[in-house]
C-alpha positions as a printed NumPy array, in Angstrom:
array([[-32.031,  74.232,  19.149],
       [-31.403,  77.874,  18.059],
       [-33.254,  79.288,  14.554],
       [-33.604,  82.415,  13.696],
       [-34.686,  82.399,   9.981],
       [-38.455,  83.866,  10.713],
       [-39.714,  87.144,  11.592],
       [-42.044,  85.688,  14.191],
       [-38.607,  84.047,  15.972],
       [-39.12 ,  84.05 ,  19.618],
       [-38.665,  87.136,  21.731],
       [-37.328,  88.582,  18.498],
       [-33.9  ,  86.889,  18.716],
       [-34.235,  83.234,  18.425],
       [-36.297,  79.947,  18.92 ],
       [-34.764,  77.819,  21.071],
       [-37.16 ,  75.397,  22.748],
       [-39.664,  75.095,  19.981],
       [-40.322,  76.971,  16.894],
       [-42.648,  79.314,  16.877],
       [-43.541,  77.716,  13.484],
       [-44.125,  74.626,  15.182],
       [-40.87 ,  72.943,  14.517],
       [-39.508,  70.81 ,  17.292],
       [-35.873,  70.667,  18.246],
       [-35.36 ,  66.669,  16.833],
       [-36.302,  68.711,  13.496],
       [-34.429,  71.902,  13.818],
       [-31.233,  69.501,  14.589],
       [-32.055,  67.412,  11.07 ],
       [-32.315,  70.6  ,   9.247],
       [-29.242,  71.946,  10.714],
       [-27.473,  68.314,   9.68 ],
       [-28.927,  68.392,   6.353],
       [-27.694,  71.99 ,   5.316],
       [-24.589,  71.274,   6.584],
       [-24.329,  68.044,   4.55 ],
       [-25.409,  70.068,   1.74 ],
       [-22.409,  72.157,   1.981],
       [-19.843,  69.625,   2.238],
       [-21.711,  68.029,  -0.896],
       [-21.318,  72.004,  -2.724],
       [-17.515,  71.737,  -2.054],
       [-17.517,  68.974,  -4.288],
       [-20.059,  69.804,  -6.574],
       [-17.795,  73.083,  -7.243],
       [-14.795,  70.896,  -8.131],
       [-16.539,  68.049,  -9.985],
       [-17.97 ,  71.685, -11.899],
       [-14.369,  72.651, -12.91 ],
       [-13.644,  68.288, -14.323],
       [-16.729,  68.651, -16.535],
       [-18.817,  66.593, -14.36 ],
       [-22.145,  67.828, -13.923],
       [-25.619,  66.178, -12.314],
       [-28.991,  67.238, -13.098],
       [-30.509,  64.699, -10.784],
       [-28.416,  66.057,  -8.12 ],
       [-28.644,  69.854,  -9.087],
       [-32.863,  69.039,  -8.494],
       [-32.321,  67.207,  -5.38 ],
       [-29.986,  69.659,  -4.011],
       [-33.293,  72.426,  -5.045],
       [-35.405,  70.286,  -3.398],
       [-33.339,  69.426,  -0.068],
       [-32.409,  73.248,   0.858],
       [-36.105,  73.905,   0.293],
       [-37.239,  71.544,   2.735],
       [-35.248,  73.465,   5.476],
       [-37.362,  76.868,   4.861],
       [-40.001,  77.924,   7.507],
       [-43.718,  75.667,   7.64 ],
       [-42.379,  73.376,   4.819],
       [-41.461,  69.875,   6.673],
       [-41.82 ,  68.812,   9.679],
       [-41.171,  65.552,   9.698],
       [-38.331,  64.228,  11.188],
       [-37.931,  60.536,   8.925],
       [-38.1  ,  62.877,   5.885],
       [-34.654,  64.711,   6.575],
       [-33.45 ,  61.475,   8.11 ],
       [-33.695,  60.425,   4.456],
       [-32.693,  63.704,   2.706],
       [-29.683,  63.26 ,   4.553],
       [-29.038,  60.003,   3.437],
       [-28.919,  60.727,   0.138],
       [-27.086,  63.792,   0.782],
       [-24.178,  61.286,   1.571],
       [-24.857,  59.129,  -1.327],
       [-24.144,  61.998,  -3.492],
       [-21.019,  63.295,  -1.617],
       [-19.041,  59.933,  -1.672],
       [-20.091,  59.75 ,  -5.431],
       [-18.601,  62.911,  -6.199],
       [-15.512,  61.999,  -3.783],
       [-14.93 ,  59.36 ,  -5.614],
       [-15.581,  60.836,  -9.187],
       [-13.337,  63.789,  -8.431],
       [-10.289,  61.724,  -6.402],
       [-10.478,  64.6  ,  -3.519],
       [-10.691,  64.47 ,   0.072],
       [-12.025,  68.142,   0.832],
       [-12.015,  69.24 ,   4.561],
       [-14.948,  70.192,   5.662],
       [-16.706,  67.608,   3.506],
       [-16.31 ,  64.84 ,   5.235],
       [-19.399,  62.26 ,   5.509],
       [-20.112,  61.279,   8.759],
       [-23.883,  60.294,   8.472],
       [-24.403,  56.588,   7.166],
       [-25.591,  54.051,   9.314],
       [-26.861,  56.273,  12.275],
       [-29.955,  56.242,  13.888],
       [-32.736,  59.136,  13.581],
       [-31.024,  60.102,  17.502],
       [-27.567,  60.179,  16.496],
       [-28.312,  62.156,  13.183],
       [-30.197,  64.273,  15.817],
       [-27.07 ,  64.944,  18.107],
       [-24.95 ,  65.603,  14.86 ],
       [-27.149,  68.323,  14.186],
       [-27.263,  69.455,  17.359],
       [-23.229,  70.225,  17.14 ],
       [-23.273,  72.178,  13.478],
       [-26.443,  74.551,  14.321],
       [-26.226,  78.476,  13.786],
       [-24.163,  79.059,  17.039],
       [-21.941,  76.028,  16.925],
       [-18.73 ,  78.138,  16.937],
       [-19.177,  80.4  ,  19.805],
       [-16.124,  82.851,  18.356],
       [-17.463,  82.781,  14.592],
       [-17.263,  87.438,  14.124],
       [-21.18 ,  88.655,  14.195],
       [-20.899,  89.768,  11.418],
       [-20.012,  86.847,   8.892],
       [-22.274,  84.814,  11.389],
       [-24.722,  87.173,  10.134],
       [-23.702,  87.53 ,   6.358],
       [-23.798,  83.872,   6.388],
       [-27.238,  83.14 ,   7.571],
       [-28.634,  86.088,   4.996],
       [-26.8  ,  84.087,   2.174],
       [-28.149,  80.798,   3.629],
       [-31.482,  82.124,   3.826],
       [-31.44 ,  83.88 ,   0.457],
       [-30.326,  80.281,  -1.029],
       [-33.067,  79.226,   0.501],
       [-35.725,  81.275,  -1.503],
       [-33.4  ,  81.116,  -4.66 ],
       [-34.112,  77.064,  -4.054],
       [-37.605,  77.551,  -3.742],
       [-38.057,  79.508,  -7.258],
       [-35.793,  77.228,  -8.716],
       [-37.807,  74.094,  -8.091],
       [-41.085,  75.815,  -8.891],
       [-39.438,  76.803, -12.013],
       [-38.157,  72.915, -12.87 ],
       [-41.144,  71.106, -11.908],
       [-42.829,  72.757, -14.952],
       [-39.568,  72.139, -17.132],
       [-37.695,  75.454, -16.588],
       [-33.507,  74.707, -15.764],
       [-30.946,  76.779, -15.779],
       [-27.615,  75.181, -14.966],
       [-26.056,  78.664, -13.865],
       [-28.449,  78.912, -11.009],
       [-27.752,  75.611,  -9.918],
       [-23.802,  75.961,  -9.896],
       [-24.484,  79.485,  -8.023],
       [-26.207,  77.11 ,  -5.124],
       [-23.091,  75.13 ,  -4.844],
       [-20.786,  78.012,  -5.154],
       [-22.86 ,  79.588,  -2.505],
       [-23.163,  76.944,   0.134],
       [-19.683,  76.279,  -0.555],
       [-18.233,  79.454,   0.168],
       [-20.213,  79.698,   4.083],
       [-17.396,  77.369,   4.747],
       [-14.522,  79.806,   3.621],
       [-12.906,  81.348,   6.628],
       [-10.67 ,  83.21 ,   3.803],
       [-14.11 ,  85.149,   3.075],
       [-14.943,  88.534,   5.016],
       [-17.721,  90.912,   5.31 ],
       [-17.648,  92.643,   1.512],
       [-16.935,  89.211,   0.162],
       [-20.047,  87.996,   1.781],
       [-22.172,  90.9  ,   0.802],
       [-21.252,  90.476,  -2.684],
       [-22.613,  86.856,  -2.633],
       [-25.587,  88.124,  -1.178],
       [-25.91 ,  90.225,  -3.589],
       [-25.235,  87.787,  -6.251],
       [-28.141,  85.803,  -4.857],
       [-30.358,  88.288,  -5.459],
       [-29.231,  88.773,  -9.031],
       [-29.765,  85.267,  -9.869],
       [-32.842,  84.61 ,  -7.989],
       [-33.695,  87.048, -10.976],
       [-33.051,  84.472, -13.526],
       [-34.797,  81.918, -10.961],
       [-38.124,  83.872, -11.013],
       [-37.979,  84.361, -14.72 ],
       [-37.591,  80.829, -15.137],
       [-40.475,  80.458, -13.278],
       [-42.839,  82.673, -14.503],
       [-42.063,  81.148, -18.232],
       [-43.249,  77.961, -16.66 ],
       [-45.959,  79.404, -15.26 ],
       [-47.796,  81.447, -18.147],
       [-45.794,  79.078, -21.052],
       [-47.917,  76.647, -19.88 ],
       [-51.147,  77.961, -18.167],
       [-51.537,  81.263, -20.218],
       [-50.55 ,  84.847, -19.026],
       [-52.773,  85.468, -16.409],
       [-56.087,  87.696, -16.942],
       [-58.118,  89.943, -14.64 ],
       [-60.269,  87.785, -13.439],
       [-63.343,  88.086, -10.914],
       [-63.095,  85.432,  -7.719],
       [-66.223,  84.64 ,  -5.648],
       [-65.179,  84.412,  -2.194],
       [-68.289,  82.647,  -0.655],
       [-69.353,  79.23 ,  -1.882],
       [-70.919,  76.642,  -4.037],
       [-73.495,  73.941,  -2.627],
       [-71.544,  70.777,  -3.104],
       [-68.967,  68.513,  -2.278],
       [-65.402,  70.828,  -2.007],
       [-61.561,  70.197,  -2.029],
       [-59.603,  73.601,  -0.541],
       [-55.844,  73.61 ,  -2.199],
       [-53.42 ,  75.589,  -0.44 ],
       [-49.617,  77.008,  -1.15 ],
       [-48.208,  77.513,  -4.375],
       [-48.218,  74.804,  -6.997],
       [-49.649,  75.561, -10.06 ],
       [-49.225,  72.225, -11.282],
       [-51.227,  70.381,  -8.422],
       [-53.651,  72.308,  -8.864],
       [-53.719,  71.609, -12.547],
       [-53.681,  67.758, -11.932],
       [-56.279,  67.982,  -9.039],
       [-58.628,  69.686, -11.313],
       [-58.139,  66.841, -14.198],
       [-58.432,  64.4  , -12.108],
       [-62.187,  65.613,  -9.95 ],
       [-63.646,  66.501, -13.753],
       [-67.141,  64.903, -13.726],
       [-67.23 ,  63.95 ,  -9.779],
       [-69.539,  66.753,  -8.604],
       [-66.39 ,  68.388,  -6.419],
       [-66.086,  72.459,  -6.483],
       [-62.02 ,  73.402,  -5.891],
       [-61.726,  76.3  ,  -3.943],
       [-57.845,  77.797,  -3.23 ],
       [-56.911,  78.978,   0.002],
       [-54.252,  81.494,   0.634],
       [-51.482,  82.067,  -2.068],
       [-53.183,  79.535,  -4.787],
       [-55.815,  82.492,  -4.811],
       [-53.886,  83.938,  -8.138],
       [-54.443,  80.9  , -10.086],
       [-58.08 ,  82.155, -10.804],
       [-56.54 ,  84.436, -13.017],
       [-54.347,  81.47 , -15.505],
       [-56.487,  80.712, -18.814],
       [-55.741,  76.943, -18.565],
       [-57.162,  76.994, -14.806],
       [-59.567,  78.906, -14.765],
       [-61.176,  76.833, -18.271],
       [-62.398,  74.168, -15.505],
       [-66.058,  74.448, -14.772],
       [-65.188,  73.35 , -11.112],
       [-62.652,  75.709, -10.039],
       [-64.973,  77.991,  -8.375],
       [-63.386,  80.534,  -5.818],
       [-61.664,  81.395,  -3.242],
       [-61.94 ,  80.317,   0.471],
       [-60.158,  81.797,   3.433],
       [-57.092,  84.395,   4.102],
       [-53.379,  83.71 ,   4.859],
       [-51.402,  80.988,   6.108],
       [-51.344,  81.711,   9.916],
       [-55.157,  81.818,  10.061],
       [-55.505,  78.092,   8.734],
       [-56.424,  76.545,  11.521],
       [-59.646,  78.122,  12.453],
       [-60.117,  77.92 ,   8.481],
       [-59.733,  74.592,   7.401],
       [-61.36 ,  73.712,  11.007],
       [-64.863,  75.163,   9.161],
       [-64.123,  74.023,   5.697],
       [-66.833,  71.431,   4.827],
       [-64.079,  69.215,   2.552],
       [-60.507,  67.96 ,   2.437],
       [-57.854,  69.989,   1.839],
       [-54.929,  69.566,  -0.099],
       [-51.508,  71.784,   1.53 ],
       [-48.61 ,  72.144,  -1.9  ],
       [-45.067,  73.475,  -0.775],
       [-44.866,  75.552,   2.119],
       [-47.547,  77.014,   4.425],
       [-48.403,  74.089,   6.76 ],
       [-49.177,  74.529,  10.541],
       [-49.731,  71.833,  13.12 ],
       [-53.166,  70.485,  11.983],
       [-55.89 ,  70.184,  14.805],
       [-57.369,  66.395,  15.41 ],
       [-60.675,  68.292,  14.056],
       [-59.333,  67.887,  10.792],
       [-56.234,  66.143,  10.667],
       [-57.955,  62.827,   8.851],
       [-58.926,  65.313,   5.792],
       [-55.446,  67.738,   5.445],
       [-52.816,  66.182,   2.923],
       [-49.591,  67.204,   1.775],
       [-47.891,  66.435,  -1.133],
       [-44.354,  67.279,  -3.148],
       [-42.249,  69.031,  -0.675],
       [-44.55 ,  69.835,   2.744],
       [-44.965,  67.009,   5.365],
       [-46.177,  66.556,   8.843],
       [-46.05 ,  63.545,  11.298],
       [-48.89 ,  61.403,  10.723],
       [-50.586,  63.561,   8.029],
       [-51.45 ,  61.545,   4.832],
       [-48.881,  62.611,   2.05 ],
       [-49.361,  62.447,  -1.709],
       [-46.246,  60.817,  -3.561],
       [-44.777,  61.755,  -6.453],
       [-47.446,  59.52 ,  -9.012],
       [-49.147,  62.585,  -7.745],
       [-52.482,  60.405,  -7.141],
       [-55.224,  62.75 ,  -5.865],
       [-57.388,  59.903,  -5.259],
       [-57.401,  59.542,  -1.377],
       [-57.909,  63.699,  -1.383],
       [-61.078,  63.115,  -3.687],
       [-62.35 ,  60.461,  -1.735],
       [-62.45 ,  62.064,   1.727],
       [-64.319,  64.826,  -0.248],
       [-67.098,  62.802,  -1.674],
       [-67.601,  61.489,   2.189],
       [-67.105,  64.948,   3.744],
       [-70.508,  67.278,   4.037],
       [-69.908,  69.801,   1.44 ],
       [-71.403,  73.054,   1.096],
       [-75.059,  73.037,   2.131],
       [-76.028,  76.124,   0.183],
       [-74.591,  78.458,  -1.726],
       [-73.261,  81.199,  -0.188],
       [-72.427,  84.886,  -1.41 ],
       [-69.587,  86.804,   0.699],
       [-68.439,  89.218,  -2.251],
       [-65.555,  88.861,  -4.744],
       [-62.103,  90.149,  -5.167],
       [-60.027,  91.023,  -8.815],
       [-56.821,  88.763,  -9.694],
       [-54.38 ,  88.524, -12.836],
       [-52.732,  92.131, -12.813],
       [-49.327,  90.677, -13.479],
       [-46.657,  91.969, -15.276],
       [-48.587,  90.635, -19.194],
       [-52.451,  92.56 , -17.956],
       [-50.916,  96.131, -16.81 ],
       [-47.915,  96.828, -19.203],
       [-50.841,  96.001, -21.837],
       [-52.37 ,  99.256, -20.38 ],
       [-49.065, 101.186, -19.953],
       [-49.693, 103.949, -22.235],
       [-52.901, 104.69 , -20.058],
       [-50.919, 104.711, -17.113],
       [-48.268, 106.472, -18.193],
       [-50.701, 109.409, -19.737],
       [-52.482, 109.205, -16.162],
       [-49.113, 109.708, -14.462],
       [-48.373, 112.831, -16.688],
       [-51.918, 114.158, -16.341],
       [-51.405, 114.142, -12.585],
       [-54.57 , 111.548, -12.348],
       [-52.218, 109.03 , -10.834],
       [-49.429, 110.625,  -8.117],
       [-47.742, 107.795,  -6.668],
       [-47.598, 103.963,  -6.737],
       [-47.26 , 101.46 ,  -3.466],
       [-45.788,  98.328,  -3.9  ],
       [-47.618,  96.961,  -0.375],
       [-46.695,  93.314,  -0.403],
       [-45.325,  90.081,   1.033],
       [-45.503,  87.429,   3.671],
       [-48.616,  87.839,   6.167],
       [-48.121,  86.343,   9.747],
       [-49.624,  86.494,  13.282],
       [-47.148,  88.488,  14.726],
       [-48.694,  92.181,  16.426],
       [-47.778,  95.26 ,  14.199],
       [-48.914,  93.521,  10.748],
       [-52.281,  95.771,  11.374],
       [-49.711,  98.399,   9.602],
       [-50.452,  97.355,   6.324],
       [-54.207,  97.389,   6.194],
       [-53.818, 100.918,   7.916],
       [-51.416, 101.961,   5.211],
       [-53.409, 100.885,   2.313],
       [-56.96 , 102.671,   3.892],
       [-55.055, 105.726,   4.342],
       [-53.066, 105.505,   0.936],
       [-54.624, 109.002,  -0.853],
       [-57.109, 108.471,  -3.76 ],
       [-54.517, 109.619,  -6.588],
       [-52.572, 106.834,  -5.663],
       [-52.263, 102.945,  -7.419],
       [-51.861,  99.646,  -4.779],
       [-49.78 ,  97.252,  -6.376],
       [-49.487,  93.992,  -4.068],
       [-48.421,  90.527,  -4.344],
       [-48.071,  87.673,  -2.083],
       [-50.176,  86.646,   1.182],
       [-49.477,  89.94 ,   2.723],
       [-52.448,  91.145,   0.574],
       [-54.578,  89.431,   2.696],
       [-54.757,  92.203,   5.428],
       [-56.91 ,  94.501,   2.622],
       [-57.17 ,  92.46 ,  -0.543],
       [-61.29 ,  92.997,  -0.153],
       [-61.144,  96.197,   0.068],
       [-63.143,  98.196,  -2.233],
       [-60.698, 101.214,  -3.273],
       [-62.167, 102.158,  -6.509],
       [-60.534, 102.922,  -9.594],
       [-58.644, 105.883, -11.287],
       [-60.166, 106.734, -14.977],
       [-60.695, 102.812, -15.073],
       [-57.149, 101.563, -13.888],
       [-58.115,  99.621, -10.618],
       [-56.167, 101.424,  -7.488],
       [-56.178,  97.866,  -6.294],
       [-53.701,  96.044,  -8.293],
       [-53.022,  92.227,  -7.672],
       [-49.917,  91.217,  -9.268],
       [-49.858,  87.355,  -8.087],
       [-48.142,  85.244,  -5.458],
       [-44.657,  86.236,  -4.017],
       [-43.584,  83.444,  -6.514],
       [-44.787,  86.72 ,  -9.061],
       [-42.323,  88.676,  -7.958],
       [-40.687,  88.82 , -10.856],
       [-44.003,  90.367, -12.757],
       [-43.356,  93.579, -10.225],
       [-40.166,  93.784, -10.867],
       [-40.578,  93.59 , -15.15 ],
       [-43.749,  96.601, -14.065],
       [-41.269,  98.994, -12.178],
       [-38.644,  98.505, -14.71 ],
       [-40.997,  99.482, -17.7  ],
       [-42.167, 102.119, -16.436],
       [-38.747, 103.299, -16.191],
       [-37.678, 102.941, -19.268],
       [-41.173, 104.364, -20.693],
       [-40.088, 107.475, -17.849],
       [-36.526, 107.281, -19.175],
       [-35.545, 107.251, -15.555],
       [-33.703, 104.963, -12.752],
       [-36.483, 102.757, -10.811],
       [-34.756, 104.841,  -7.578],
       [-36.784, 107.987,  -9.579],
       [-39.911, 106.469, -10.046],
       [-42.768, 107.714,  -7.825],
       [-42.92 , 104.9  ,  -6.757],
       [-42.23 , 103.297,  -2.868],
       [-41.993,  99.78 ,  -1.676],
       [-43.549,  98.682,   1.866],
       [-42.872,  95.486,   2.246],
       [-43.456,  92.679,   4.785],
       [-41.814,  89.516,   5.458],
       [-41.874,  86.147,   7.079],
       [-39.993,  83.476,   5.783],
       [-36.629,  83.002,   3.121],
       [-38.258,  83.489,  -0.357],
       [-38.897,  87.632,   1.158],
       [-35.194,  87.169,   2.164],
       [-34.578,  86.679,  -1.597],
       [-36.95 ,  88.834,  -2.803],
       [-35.525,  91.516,  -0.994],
       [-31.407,  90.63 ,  -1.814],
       [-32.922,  91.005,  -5.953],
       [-34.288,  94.152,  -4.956],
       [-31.431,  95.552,  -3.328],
       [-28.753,  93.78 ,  -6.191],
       [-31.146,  96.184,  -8.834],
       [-30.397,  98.964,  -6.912],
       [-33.586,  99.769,  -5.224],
       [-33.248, 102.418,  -2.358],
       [-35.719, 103.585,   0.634],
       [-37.534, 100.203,   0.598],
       [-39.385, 100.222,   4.451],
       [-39.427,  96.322,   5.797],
       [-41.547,  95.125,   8.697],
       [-43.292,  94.787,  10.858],
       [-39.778,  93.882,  12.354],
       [-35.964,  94.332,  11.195],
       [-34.255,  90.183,  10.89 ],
       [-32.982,  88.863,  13.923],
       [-30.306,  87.346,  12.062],
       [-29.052,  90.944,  10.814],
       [-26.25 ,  92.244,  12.957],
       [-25.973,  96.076,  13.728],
       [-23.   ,  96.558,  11.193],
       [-24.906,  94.899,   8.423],
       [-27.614,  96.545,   8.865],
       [-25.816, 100.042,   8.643],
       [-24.193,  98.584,   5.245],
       [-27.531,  97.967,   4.246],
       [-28.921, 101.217,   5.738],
       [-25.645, 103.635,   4.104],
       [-26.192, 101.737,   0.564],
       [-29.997, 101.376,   0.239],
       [-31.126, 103.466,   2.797],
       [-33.341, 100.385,   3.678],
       [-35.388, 101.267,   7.074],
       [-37.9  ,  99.44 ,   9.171],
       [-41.726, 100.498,   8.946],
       [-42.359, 103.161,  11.463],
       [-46.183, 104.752,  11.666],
       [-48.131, 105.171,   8.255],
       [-48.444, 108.492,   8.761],
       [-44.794, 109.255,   8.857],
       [-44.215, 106.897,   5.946],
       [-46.799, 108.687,   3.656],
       [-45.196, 111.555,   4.086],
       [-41.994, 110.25 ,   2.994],
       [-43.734, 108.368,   0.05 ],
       [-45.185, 111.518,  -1.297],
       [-43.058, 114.272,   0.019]])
């Protein structure tokens, strides 16, 4: 196996016994197989495009398929074997619908066992061709992983109704052109690019799903100890697990506490109505283990996030929609909760209630441009000097200890915005407020991202400036692909002097990274000191 999609890759350069995610190599094969097959199907897809011929069911499985492949989502192996299977289905269908033989497309897959799929894989992986330039080696994977995000958002966004056929077609377009030998290095960076600029559109989708049907969220206070009582711990990103969870435990004397980046959904009006949905339990995804080893109830894992569960608690961890592991009891799509609620009501519970302080939620984009003309009049009366955008994907790796650092030593004058599990490394902190604007500002999951984004560009246009002339810098940390796309949306608005950690991606060859360095001036974290002083001049 070789993968290289995570910051935490071994040794910095690549995994290639076992993820350090956990993934083994029969899986990292599948995955490799199934993007592949993915492609081929995007060649066709394109064409079938430009006859009029068009499939929603295939434009969600297609979502649904590339998200599989991105880091702590599946791990189990039957699942791809059957993702690719009906990768194939779709190809020959579109073969035959279109009348083309495309090279490159070719299906190759039916009938085999889970070991042949496995040695198929094992010959279209990252370095199957040895003499493939660095560079578009490199371009590639960013525009792989970037599709990988954009799929993400996409099928947040459609499992709560929101479509766009654009993004879709960009998908195929996309996958399609990694197999375009015609395509070089400012070709490539254009579709990266691209990504980022409809990942846009993906996120926006999104958050209409999100607050068009839970509410724009509200600042909200979140107990973090707990309730005496029978408990349920949801973890990921799902708003709309959550939301059926909590339905269907009304009346059953079960408290639902989230767990890493469901902590936001305190904030939604149409969650946070259930008398139930008490508070929050635990920190990031990396720490889960030790976690949901000492949570008293069963716990319920949505999209990605998933580690390898210890025995201690691997009869009362589910998965459901997208995330699987061997042996783990998984939740189909009639999305009944009942086994999850059952292994709660014979689990211990909370003995006691238990008080380990609160945090604030719901600053997105709707709860701080309704106090923009305070924050604008505190930025021109010098109350407020700069804003930090400290945010993104937490992990295990050493030099993450950065970001707490940065945000203790961030001056007074200053405003914390932050968003996703990368919070977690100071989101208790108690940093006070400027004339009543929290300095402590949490904008949502990195599924908000898109709320940060509408909040820089308002207060540019209230500025009448470029976001580039704000004072305002963005520290950012990353793990897996939806940072990747995160960052490519950033970078296609335009955004210069963002600082990445706690380490540069493997998968970014030295002559990318001085495209990236000469047009955005994009730089890895170095010591918070030196980086405040470039912050604030």
């Amino acid at each position: 196996m070789f993968c290289f999609q995570c910051e935490q890759t071994a040794k910095g350069t690549g995994c290639t016994k076992i993820g350090v995610c956990g993934k083994q190599p029969e899986v990292a094969a599948l995955q490799d197989l199934l993007i592949h097959a993915l492609k081929g199907l995007s060649l066709y897809a394109v064409k079938a495009a430009e006859m009029g011929h068009r499939d929603e069911k295939m434009d969600l499985f297609t979502c649904e398929a590339v998200f599989s492949t991105l880091t702590n989502v599946d791990f189990d192996p039957a699942r791809f074997v059957e993702l690719i299977a009906e990768c194939e289905a779709y190809t020959k269908a579109l073969k035959e619908k279109t009348g083309l033989s495309l090279e490159g497309a070719s299906c190759t897959c039916a009938g085999k066992s889970q070991a042949e799929l496995v040695a198929l894989g094992e010959g279209v992986g990252i370095k199957a061709d040895p003499t493939l330039d660095e560079d578009i080696l490199s371009l590639r994977e960013l525009l792989v992983y970037g599709l990988k995000g954009l799929a993400a958002y996409a099928d947040h966004a459609a499992i709560l109704g929101q479509k766009d056929p654009a993004v879709f077609a960009f998908i195929y377009e996309a996958l399609a052109a990694t197999l375009d030998s015609t395509l070089g290095v400012n070709d490539l960076v254009g579709l990266c690019l691209k990504c980022g600029e409809v990942n846009i559109r993906a996120m926006e989708l999104l958050d209409a799903g999100n607050t068009g049907t839970y509410g724009h969220p509200v600042p909200t206070v979140v107990p973090l100890g707990a309730k005496a009582g029978k408990a349920i711990l949801v973890s990921g990103h799902d708003l709309k697990d959550l939301d059926l969870l909590l339905k269907q435990t009304e009346g059953k004397g079960i408290n639902i506490y989230t767990h890493g980046e469901m902590l936001p959904c305190h904030g939604y009006p149409e969650l946070k109505k259930y008398d139930h949905f008490y508070g929050h339990y635990g920190t990031a995804w990396q720490n889960q283990a030790k976690e949901f080893d000492a949570f008293p109830g069963s716990i319920l894992m949505t999209t990605n996030c998933i580690q390898k569960p210890k025995e201690t608690y691997n009869d009362r961890i589910f998965t459901t929609g997208l995330v699987g592991w061997p042996g783990v009891s998984h939740i189909g799509d009639d999305k009944d909760f009942t086994p999850v609620i059952e292994k709660a009501l014979a689990s211990e519970g909370f003995p006691a209630d238990t008080d380990k302080d609160t945090v604030m939620v719901g600053f997105a984009r709707n709860a701080v441009l309704g106090v923009a003309d305070k924050i604008i009049d505190a930025v021109k009366g010098g109350a407020i000097r700069h804003f930090f955008l400290v945010g993104g994907c937490d992990g295990a790796k050493p030099g993450r200890n950065y970001y707490t650092d940065m945000v203790e030593q961030i001056p007074q004058d200053c405003v914390v915005l932050t968003l996703a599990c990368g919070k977690f490394r100071f989101f208790d902190k108690k940093l006070g407020d400027i004339g009543g604007i929290p300095r402590l500002l949490d904008v949502g999951q990195c599924n908000d991202a898109y709320s940060a984004v509408r909040i820089a560009m308002a207060l540019a246009d209230a500025f009448d400036c470029g976001v580039n002339d704000l004072p305002l810098s963005f520290i950012l940390s990353w793990y897996e692909q939806k940072a990747c796309v995160i960052l490519l949306s950033l970078l296609h608005l335009g955004i210069k002097d963002i600082k990445l950690g706690p380490s540069l991606p493997a998968f970014i060859s030295p002559n990318v990274l001085n495209v990236l360095v000469e047009n955005f001036n994009i730089a890895p974290t170095g010591t918070v000191e030196d980086d405040l002083k470039a912050a604030l001049g």
